[in-house]
Amino acid sequence: MSEKEPCEYKVNNERIECTHCKHTRFFKGSAMLNTAGMTLLGLDWANRTATTLMCDNCGLIHWFGKPPVKAT
């Protein structure tokens, strides 16, 4: 999951702001949360995923266990 245009997002009704540059527009993506045990058993597909937001300004990647929603 990734988006082509940067957007503003919220978590718990709070607008997300980059912790480095304070920018508010991000590219949304996802990342697999791999564990050694699941990899050893060949079950990487069963691991959980996290939502990532990459800052459109500085590129810092923020990770979220609870998916952010687009701000309106």
PDB file of C-alpha atoms in Angstrom:
ATOM      1  CA  MET A   1       0.000   0.000   0.000  1.00  0.00           C
ATOM      2  CA  SER A   2       1.477   3.318  -1.029  1.00  0.00           C
ATOM      3  CA  GLU A   3       0.125   6.602  -2.281  1.00  0.00           C
ATOM      4  CA  LYS A   4       1.437   8.781  -5.083  1.00  0.00           C
ATOM      5  CA  GLU A   5       0.548  12.193  -3.628  1.00  0.00           C
ATOM      6  CA  PRO A   6       1.458  13.418  -0.131  1.00  0.00           C
ATOM      7  CA  CYS A   7      -1.495  14.026   2.202  1.00  0.00           C
ATOM      8  CA  GLU A   8      -2.216  15.168   5.744  1.00  0.00           C
ATOM      9  CA  TYR A   9      -3.170  12.470   8.266  1.00  0.00           C
ATOM     10  CA  LYS A  10      -4.641  12.111  11.762  1.00  0.00           C
ATOM     11  CA  VAL A  11      -4.411   9.541  14.562  1.00  0.00           C
ATOM     12  CA  ASN A  12      -6.890   9.755  17.450  1.00  0.00           C
ATOM     13  CA  ASN A  13      -8.270  12.915  15.823  1.00  0.00           C
ATOM     14  CA  GLU A  14      -4.869  14.669  16.148  1.00  0.00           C
ATOM     15  CA  ARG A  15      -3.112  15.944  13.016  1.00  0.00           C
ATOM     16  CA  ILE A  16       0.282  14.272  12.470  1.00  0.00           C
ATOM     17  CA  GLU A  17       3.325  16.525  12.256  1.00  0.00           C
ATOM     18  CA  CYS A  18       6.867  15.453  11.379  1.00  0.00           C
ATOM     19  CA  THR A  19       8.963  15.222  14.533  1.00  0.00           C
ATOM     20  CA  HIS A  20      12.013  16.521  12.673  1.00  0.00           C
ATOM     21  CA  CYS A  21      10.846  19.412  10.470  1.00  0.00           C
ATOM     22  CA  LYS A  22       7.203  19.963  11.605  1.00  0.00           C
ATOM     23  CA  HIS A  23       5.896  19.404   8.042  1.00  0.00           C
ATOM     24  CA  THR A  24       2.339  17.977   7.794  1.00  0.00           C
ATOM     25  CA  ARG A  25       2.256  16.185   4.416  1.00  0.00           C
ATOM     26  CA  PHE A  26       3.263  12.536   4.119  1.00  0.00           C
ATOM     27  CA  PHE A  27       3.447   9.622   1.708  1.00  0.00           C
ATOM     28  CA  LYS A  28       1.618   6.595   3.167  1.00  0.00           C
ATOM     29  CA  GLY A  29       3.067   3.090   2.965  1.00  0.00           C
ATOM     30  CA  SER A  30       3.337  -0.151   4.925  1.00  0.00           C
ATOM     31  CA  ALA A  31       6.077  -2.340   6.351  1.00  0.00           C
ATOM     32  CA  MET A  32       6.173  -5.935   7.563  1.00  0.00           C
ATOM     33  CA  LEU A  33       7.043  -6.447  11.233  1.00  0.00           C
ATOM     34  CA  ASN A  34       9.154  -9.588  10.821  1.00  0.00           C
ATOM     35  CA  THR A  35      10.106 -11.840  13.713  1.00  0.00           C
ATOM     36  CA  ALA A  36      12.979 -14.323  13.757  1.00  0.00           C
ATOM     37  CA  GLY A  37      10.744 -17.255  14.753  1.00  0.00           C
ATOM     38  CA  MET A  38       8.269 -16.748  11.928  1.00  0.00           C
ATOM     39  CA  THR A  39      11.109 -16.284   9.433  1.00  0.00           C
ATOM     40  CA  LEU A  40      12.746 -19.508  10.622  1.00  0.00           C
ATOM     41  CA  LEU A  41       9.473 -21.363  10.021  1.00  0.00           C
ATOM     42  CA  GLY A  42       8.977 -19.717   6.617  1.00  0.00           C
ATOM     43  CA  LEU A  43       5.858 -17.928   7.827  1.00  0.00           C
ATOM     44  CA  ASP A  44       6.873 -14.307   7.184  1.00  0.00           C
ATOM     45  CA  TRP A  45       3.492 -13.724   5.514  1.00  0.00           C
ATOM     46  CA  ALA A  46       1.794 -14.225   8.909  1.00  0.00           C
ATOM     47  CA  ASN A  47       3.629 -11.356  10.619  1.00  0.00           C
ATOM     48  CA  ARG A  48       1.829  -8.117  11.385  1.00  0.00           C
ATOM     49  CA  THR A  49       2.278  -4.946   9.372  1.00  0.00           C
ATOM     50  CA  ALA A  50       2.682  -1.310  10.387  1.00  0.00           C
ATOM     51  CA  THR A  51       1.606   1.810   8.530  1.00  0.00           C
ATOM     52  CA  THR A  52       4.444   4.155   7.603  1.00  0.00           C
ATOM     53  CA  LEU A  53       4.245   7.848   6.793  1.00  0.00           C
ATOM     54  CA  MET A  54       7.254   9.381   5.055  1.00  0.00           C
ATOM     55  CA  CYS A  55       7.576  13.144   5.409  1.00  0.00           C
ATOM     56  CA  ASP A  56       7.234  14.901   2.051  1.00  0.00           C
ATOM     57  CA  ASN A  57       9.760  17.545   3.174  1.00  0.00           C
ATOM     58  CA  CYS A  58      12.652  15.792   4.938  1.00  0.00           C
ATOM     59  CA  GLY A  59      11.980  12.075   4.278  1.00  0.00           C
ATOM     60  CA  LEU A  60      11.802  10.973   7.922  1.00  0.00           C
ATOM     61  CA  ILE A  61       9.699   7.811   8.227  1.00  0.00           C
ATOM     62  CA  HIS A  62       7.177   7.574  11.061  1.00  0.00           C
ATOM     63  CA  TRP A  63       5.782   4.148  12.052  1.00  0.00           C
ATOM     64  CA  PHE A  64       2.232   3.530  13.321  1.00  0.00           C
ATOM     65  CA  GLY A  65       0.659   0.392  14.789  1.00  0.00           C
ATOM     66  CA  LYS A  66      -2.779   2.000  14.465  1.00  0.00           C
ATOM     67  CA  PRO A  67      -3.399   3.145  10.874  1.00  0.00           C
ATOM     68  CA  PRO A  68      -3.614   6.932  10.416  1.00  0.00           C
ATOM     69  CA  VAL A  69      -6.588   8.358   8.486  1.00  0.00           C
ATOM     70  CA  LYS A  70      -6.540  11.157   5.935  1.00  0.00           C
ATOM     71  CA  ALA A  71      -7.242  14.565   7.461  1.00  0.00           C
ATOM     72  CA  THR A  72     -10.157  16.431   5.933  1.00  0.00           C
TER      73      THR A  72
END
